[in-house]
PDB file of C-alpha atoms and ligand atoms in Angstrom:
ATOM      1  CA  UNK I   1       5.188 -14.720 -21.766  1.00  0.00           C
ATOM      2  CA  UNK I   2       3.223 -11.981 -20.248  1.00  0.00           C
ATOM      3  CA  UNK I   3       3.987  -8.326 -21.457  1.00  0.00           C
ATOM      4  CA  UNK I   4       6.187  -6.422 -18.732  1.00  0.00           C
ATOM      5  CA  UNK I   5       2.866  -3.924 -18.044  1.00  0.00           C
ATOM      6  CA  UNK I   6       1.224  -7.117 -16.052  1.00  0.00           C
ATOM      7  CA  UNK I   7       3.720  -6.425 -12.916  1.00  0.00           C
ATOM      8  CA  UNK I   8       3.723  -3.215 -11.154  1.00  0.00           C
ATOM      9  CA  UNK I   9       6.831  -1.757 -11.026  1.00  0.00           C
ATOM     10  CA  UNK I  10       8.642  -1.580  -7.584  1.00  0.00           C
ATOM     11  CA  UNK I  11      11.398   1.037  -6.462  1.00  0.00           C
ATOM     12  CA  UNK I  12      12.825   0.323  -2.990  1.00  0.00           C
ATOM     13  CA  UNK I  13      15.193   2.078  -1.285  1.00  0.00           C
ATOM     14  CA  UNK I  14      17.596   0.593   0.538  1.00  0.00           C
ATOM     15  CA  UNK I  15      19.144   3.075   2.914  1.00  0.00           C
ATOM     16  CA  UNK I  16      22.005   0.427   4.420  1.00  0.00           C
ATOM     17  CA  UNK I  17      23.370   1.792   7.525  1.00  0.00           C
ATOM     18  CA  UNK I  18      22.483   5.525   7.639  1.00  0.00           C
ATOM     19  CA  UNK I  19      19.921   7.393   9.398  1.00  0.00           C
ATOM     20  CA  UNK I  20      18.769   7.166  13.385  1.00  0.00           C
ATOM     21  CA  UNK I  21      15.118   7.430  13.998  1.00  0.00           C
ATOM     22  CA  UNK I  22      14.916  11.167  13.770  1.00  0.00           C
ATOM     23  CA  UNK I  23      16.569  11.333  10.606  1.00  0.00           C
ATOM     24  CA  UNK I  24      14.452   8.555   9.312  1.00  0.00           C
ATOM     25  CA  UNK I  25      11.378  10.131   9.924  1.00  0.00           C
ATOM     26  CA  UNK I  26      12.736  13.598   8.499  1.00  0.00           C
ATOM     27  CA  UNK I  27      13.364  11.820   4.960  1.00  0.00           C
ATOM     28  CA  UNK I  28      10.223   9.976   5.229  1.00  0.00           C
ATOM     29  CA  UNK I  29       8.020  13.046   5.724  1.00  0.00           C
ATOM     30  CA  UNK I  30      10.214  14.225   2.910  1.00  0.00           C
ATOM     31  CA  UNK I  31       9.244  12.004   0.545  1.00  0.00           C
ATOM     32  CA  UNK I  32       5.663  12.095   2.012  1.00  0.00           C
ATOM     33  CA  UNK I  33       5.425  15.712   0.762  1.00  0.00           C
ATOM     34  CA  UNK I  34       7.047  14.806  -2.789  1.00  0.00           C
ATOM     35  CA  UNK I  35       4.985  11.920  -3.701  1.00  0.00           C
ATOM     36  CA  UNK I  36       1.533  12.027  -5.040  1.00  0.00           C
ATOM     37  CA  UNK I  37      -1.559   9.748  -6.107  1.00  0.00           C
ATOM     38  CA  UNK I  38       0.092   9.214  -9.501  1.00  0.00           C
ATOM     39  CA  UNK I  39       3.179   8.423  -8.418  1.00  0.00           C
ATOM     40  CA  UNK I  40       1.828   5.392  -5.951  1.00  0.00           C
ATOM     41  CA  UNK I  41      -1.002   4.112  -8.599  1.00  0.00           C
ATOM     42  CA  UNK I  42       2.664   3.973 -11.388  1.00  0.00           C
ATOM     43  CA  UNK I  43       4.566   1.859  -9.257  1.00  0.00           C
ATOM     44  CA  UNK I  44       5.055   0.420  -5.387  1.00  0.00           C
ATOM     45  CA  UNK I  45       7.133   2.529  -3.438  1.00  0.00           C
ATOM     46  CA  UNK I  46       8.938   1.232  -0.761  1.00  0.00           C
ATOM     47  CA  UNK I  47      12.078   2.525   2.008  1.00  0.00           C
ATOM     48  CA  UNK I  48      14.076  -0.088   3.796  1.00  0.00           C
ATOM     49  CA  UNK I  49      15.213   1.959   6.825  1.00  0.00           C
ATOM     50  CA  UNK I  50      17.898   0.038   9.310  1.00  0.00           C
ATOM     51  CA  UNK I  51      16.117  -1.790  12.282  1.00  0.00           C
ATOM     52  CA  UNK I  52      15.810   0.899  14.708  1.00  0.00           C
ATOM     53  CA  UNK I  53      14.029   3.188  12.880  1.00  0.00           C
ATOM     54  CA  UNK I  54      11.443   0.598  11.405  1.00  0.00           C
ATOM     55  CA  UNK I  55       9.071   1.259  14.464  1.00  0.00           C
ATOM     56  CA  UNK I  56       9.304   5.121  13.724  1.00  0.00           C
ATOM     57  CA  UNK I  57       8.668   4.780  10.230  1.00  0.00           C
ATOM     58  CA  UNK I  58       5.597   2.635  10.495  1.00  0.00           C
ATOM     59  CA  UNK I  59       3.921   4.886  12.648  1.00  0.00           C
ATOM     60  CA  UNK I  60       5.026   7.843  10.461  1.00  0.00           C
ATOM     61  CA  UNK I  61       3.303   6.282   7.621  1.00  0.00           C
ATOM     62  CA  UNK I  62       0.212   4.593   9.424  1.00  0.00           C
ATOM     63  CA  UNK I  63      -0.498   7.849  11.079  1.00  0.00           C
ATOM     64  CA  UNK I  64      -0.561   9.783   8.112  1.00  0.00           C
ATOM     65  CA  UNK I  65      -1.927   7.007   6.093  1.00  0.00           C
ATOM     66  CA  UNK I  66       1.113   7.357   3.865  1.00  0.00           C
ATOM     67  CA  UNK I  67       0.816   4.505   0.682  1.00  0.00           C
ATOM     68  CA  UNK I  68       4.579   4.337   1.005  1.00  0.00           C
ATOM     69  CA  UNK I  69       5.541   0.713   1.973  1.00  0.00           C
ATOM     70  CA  UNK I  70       8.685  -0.248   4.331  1.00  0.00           C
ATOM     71  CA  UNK I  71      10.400  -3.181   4.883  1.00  0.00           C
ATOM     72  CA  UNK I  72      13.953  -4.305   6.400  1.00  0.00           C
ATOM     73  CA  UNK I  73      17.232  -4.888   5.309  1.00  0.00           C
ATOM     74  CA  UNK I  74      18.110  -8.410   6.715  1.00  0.00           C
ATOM     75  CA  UNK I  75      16.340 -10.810   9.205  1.00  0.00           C
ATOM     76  CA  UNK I  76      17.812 -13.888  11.015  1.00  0.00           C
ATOM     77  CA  UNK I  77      17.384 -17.589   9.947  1.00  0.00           C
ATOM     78  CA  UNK I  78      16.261 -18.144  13.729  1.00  0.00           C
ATOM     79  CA  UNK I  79      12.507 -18.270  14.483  1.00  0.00           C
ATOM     80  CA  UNK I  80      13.474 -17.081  17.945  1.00  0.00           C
ATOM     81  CA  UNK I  81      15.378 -17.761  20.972  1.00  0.00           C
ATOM     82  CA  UNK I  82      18.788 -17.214  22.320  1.00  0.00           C
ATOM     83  CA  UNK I  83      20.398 -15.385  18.906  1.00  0.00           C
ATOM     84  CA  UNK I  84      21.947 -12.567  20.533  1.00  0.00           C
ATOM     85  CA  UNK I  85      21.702  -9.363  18.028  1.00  0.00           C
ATOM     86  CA  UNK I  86      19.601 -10.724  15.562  1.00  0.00           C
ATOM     87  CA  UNK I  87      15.680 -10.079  14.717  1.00  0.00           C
ATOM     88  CA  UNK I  88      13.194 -12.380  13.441  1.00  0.00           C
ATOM     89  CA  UNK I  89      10.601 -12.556  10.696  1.00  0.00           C
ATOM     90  CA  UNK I  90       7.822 -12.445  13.446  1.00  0.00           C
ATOM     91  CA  UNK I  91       9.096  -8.912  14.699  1.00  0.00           C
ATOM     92  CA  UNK I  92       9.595  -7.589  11.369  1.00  0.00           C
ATOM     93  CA  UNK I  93       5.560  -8.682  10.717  1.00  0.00           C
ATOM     94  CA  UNK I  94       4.533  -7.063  13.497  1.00  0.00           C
ATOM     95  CA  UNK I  95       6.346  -3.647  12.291  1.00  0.00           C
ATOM     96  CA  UNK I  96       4.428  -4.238   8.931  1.00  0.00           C
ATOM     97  CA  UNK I  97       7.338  -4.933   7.065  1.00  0.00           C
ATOM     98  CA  UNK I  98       6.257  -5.526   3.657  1.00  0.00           C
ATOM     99  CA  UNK I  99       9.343  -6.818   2.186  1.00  0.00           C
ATOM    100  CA  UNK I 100      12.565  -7.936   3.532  1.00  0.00           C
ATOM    101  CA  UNK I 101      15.871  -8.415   1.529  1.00  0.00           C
ATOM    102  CA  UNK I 102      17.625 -11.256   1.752  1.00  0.00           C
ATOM    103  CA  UNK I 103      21.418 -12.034   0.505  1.00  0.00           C
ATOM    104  CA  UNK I 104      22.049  -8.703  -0.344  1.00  0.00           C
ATOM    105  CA  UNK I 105      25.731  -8.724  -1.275  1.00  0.00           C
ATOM    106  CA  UNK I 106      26.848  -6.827   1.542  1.00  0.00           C
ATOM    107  CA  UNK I 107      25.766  -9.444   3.610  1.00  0.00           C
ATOM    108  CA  UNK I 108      27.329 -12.518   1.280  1.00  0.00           C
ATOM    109  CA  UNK I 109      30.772 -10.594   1.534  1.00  0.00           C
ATOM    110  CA  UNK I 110      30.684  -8.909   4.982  1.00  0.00           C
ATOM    111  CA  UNK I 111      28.988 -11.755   6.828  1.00  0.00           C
ATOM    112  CA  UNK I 112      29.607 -14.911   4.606  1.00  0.00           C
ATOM    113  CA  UNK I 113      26.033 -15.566   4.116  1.00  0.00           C
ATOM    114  CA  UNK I 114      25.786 -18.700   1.455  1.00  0.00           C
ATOM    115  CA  UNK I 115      23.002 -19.667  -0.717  1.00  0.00           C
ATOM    116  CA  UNK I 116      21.678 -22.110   1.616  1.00  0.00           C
ATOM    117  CA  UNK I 117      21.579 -19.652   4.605  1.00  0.00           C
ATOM    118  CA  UNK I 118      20.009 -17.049   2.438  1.00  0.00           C
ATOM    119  CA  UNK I 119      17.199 -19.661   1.443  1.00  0.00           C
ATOM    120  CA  UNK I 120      16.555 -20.257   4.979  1.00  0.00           C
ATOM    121  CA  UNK I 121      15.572 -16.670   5.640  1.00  0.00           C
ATOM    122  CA  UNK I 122      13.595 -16.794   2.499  1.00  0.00           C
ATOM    123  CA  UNK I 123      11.543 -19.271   4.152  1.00  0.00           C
ATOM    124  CA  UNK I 124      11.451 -17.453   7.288  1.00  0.00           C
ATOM    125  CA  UNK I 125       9.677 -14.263   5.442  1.00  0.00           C
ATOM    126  CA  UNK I 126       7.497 -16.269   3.341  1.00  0.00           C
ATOM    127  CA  UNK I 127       6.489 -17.614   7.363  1.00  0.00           C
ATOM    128  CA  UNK I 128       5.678 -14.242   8.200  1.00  0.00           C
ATOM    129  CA  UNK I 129       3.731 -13.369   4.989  1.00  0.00           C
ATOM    130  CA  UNK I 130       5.833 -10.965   3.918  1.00  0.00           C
ATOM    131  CA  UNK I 131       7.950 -10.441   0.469  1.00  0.00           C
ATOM    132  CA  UNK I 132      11.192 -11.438   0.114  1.00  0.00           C
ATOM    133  CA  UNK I 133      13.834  -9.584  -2.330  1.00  0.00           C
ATOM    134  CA  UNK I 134      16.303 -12.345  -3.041  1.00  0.00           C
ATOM    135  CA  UNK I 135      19.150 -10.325  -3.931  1.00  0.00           C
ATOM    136  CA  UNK I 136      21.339 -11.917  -6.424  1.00  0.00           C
ATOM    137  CA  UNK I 137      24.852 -10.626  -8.398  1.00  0.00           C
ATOM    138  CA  UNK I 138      28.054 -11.679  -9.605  1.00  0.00           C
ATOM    139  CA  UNK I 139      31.737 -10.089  -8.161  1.00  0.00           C
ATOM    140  CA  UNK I 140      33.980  -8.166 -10.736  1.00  0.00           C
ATOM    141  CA  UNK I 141      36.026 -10.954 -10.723  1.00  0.00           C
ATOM    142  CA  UNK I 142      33.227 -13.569 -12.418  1.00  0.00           C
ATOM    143  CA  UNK I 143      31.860 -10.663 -14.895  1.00  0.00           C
ATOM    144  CA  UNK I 144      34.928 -10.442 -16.440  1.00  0.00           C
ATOM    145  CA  UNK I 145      35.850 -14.070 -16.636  1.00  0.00           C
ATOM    146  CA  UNK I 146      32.608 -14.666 -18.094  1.00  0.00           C
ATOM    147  CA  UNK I 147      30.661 -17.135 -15.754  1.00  0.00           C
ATOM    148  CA  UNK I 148      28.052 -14.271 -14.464  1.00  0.00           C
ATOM    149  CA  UNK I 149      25.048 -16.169 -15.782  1.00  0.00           C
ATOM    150  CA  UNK I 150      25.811 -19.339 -14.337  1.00  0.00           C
ATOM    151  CA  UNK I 151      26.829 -18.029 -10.919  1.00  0.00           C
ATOM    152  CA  UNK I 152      23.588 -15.493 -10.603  1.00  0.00           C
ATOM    153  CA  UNK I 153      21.586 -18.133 -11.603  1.00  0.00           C
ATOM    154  CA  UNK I 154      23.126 -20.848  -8.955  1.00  0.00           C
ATOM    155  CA  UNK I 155      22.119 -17.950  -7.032  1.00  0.00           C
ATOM    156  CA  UNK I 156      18.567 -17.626  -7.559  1.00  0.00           C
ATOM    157  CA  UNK I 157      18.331 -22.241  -7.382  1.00  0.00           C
ATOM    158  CA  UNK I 158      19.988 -22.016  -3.795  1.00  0.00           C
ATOM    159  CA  UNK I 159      17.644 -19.088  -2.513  1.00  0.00           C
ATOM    160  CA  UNK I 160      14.417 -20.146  -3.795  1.00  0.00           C
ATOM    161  CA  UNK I 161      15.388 -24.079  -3.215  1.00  0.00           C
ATOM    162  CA  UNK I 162      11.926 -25.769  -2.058  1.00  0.00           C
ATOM    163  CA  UNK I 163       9.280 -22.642  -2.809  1.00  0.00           C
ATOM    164  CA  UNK I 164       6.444 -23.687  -4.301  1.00  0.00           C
ATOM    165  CA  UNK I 165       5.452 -21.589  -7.672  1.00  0.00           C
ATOM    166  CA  UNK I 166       2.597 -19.603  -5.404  1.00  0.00           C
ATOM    167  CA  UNK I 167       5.412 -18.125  -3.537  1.00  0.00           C
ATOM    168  CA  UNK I 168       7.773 -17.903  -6.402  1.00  0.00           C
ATOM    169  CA  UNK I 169       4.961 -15.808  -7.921  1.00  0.00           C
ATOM    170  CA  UNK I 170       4.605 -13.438  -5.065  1.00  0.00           C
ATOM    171  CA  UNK I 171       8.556 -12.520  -4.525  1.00  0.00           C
ATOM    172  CA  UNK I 172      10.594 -10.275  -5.535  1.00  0.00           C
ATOM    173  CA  UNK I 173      14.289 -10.872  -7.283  1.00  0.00           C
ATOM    174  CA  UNK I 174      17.037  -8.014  -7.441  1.00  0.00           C
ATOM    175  CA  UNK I 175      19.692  -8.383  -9.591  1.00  0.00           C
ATOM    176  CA  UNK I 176      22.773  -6.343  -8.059  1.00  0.00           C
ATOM    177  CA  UNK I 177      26.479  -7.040  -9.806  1.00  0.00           C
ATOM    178  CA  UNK I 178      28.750  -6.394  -7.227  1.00  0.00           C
ATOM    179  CA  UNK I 179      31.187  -4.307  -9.269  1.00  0.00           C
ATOM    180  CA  UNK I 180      27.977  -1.484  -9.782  1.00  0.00           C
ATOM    181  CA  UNK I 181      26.923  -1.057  -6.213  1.00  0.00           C
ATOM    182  CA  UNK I 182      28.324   2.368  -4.802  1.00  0.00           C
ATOM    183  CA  UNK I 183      30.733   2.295  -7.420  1.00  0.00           C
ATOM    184  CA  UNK I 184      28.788   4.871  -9.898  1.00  0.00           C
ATOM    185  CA  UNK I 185      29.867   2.466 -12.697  1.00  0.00           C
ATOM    186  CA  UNK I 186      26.169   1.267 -13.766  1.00  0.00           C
ATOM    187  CA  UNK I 187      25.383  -1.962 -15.645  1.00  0.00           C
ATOM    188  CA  UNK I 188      24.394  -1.526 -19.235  1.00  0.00           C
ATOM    189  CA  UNK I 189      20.435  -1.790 -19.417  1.00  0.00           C
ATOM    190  CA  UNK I 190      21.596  -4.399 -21.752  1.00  0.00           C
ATOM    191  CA  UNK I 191      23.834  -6.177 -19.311  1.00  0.00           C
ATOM    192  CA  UNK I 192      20.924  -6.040 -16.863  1.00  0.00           C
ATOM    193  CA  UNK I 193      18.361  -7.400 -19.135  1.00  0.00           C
ATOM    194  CA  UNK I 194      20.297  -9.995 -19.949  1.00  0.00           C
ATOM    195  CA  UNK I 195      20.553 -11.276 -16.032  1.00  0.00           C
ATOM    196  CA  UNK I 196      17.034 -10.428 -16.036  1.00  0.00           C
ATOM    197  CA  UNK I 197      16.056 -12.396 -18.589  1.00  0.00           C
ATOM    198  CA  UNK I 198      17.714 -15.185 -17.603  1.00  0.00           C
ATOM    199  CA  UNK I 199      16.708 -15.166 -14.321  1.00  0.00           C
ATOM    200  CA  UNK I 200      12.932 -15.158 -15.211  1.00  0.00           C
ATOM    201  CA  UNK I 201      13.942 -17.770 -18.294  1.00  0.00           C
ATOM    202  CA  UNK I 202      14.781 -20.144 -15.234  1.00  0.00           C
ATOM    203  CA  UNK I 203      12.046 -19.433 -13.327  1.00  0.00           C
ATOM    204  CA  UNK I 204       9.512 -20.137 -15.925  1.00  0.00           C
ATOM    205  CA  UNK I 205      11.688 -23.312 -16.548  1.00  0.00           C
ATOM    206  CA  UNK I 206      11.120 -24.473 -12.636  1.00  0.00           C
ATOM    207  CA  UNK I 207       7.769 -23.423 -11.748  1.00  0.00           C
ATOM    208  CA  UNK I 208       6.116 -22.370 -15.477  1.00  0.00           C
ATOM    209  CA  UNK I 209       5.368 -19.580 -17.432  1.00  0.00           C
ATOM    210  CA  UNK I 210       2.924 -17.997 -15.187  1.00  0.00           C
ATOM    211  CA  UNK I 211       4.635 -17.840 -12.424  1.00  0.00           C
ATOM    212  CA  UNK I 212       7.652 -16.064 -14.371  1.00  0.00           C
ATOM    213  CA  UNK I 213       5.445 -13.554 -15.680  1.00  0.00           C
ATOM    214  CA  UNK I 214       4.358 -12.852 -12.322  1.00  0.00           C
ATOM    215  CA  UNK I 215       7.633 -12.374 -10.386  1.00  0.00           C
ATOM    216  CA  UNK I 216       8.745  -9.030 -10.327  1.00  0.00           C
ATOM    217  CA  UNK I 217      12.772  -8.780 -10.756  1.00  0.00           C
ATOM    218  CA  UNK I 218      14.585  -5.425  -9.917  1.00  0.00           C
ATOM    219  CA  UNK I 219      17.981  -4.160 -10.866  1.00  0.00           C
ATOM    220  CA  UNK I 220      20.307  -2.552  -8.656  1.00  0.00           C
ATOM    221  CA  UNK I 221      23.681  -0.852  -8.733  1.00  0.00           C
ATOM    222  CA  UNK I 222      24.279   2.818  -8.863  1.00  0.00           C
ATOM    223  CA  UNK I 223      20.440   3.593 -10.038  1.00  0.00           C
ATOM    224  CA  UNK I 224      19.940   7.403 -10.736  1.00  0.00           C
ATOM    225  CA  UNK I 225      17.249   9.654 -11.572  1.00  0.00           C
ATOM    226  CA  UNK I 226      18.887   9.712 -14.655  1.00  0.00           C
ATOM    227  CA  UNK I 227      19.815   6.316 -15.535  1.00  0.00           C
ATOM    228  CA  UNK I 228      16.175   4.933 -14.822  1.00  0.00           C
ATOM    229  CA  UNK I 229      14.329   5.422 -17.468  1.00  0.00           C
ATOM    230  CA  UNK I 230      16.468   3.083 -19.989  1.00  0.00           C
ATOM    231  CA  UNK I 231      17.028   0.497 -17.616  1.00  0.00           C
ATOM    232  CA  UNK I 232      13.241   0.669 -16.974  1.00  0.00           C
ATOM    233  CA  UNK I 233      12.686   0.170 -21.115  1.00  0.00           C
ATOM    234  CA  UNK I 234      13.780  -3.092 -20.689  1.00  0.00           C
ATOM    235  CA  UNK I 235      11.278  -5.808 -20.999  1.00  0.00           C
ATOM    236  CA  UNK I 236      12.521  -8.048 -18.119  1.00  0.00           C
ATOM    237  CA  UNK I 237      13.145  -4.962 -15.576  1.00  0.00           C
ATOM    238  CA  UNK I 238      10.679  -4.740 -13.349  1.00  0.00           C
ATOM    239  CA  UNK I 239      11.895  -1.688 -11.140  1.00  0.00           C
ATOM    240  CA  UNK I 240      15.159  -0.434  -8.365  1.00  0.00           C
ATOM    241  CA  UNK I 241      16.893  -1.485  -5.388  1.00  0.00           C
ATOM    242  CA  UNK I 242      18.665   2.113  -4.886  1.00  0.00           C
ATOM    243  CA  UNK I 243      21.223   2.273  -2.382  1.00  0.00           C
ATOM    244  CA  UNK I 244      22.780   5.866  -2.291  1.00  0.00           C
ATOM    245  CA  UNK I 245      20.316   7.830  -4.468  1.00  0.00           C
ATOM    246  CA  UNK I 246      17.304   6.944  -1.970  1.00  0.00           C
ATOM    247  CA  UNK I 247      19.007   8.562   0.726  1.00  0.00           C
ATOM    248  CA  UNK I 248      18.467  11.890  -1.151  1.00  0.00           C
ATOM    249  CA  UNK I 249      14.788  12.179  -1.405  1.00  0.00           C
ATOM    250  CA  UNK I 250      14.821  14.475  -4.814  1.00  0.00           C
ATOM    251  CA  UNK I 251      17.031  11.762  -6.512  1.00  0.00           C
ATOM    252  CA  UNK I 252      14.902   8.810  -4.878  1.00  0.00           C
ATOM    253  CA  UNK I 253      11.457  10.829  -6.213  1.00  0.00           C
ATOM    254  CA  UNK I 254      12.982  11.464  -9.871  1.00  0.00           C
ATOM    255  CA  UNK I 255      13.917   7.627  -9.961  1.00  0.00           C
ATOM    256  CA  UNK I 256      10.101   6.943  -8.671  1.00  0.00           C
ATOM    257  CA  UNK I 257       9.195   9.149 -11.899  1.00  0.00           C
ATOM    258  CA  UNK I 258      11.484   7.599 -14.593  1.00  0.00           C
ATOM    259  CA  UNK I 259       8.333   7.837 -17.004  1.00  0.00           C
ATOM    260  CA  UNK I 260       8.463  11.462 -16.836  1.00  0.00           C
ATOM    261  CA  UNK I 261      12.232  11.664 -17.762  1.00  0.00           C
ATOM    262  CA  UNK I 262      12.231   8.925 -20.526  1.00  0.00           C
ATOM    263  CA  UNK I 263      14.438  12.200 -22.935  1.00  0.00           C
ATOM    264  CA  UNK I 264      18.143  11.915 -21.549  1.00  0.00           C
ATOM    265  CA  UNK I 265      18.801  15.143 -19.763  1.00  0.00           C
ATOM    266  CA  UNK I 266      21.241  16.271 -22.464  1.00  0.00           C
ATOM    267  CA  UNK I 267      18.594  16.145 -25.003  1.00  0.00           C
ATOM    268  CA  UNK I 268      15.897  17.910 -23.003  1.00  0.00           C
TER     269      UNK I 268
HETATM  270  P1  PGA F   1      23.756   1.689  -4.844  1.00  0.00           P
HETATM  271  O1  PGA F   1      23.378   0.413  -3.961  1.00  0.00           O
HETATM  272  O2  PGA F   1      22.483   2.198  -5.474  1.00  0.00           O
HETATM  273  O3  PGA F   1      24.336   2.682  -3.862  1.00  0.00           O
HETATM  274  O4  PGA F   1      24.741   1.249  -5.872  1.00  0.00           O
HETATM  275  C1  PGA F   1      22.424  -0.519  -4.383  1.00  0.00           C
HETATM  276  C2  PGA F   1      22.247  -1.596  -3.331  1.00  0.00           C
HETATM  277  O5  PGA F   1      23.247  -2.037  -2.758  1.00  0.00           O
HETATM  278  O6  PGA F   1      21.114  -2.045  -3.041  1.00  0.00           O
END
């Protein structure tokens, strides 16, 4: 299989339901200030502000010709038409969304999205030409009675049922156990590697080698500056989805910089 230092690492921050436009822009121009050259040629950068402030942070960043990317937090299964309250992959393009997540937990629990619904808006991205982040991870509940693997991967089958390897290539997989998301109880980087590994082990088994070594899979759940750099050291850990942390733009910039940190802060 490819070595990890083929895929550029990706850090996305998913900001859930906080910030209006004004506050959006304030932590973009934030992180606009922070981030350098280096830190956008290491890995891609990306914020995933709530719908209303996408248009403000796209013309933030286009204006100042900004190399942070953007993208959304959820788009409907609908193409368009009478779907009161939802938004569609063709208005997300045309705010030059990037990437858009899709299954994030908080969606599967809060809104009883299922596999085959989540696959659907897969599609409806891909339409658009932009990235999805299939987000896949396993409740408390399964972790400790053992059957993680086979539910993430069930998981990853139902949201990428019917891609061709091209597109499997091009997307973007984040591994999120439930039980670490706002919790502050991280994964292991061993327990994430090991869902990482077997999610790009199944991959490879569907659409080949290559196309494994291409996707890029992120983990998420309670990612801190300080917790990046070993989770990063794994070989099938591609990058973040940061919830909390990216809503403080020091913490979101030290996780950006995880090479920097690699000695644990005790040690320093
Ligand atoms: P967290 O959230 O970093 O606050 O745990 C991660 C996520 O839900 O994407």
């Amino acid at each position: 299989m490819t070595p990890k230092p083929a895929r550029k690492p990706l850090v996305a921050g998913n900001w859930k339901m906080h910030n209006n436009h004004f506050e959006a822009i304030a932590l973009t121009q934030k992180l606009a200030f922070t981030l350098v050259d280096k830190d956008f040629s290491a890995a891609d950068i990306a914020v995933l502000p709530p719908f209303t402030d996408l248009r403000s942070v796209q013309t933030l960043i286009e204006g100042d010709r900004l190399q942070l990317l953007w993208g959304a937090q959820d788009v409907s299964a609908h193409e368009d038409g009478a779907y009161t309250g939802e938004v569609s992959a063709r208005m997300l393009a045309k705010l030059g969304c990037r990437f858009v997540l899709a299954g994030h937990s908080e969606r599967r629990q809060y809104h009883h999205e299922d596999d085959a619904l989540i696959n659907t808006k897969v599609k409806r991205i891909l339409e658009r030409a932009m990235t999805p982040v299939l987000c896949v991870g396993e409740p408390l509940e399964v972790r400790q009675a053992g059957g993680y693997l086979e539910l993430v991967l069930e998981q990853l089958d139902g949201g990428l049922d019917g891609l061709n390897a091209a597109q499997v290539a091009g997307l973007v997989v984040a591994y999120e156990p439930v039980w670490a998301i706002g919790t502050g109880e991280v994964a292991t980087p061993q327990d994430a590697q090991e869902v990482c590994h077997a999610v790009r082990r199944r991959i490879s088994a569907v659409h080949g080698d290559a196309t494994a070594a291409t996707a890029r899979i992120l983990y998420g759940g309670s990612v801190k500056a300080d917790n990046m750099p070993a989770i990063m050291a794994e070989p099938d850990i591609d990058g973040a989805l940061v919830g909390g942390a990216s809503l403080d733009p020091g913490e979101f910039v030290g996780i950006c910089r995880y090479r920097d940190q690699s000695t644990p802060a005790n040690q320093r």
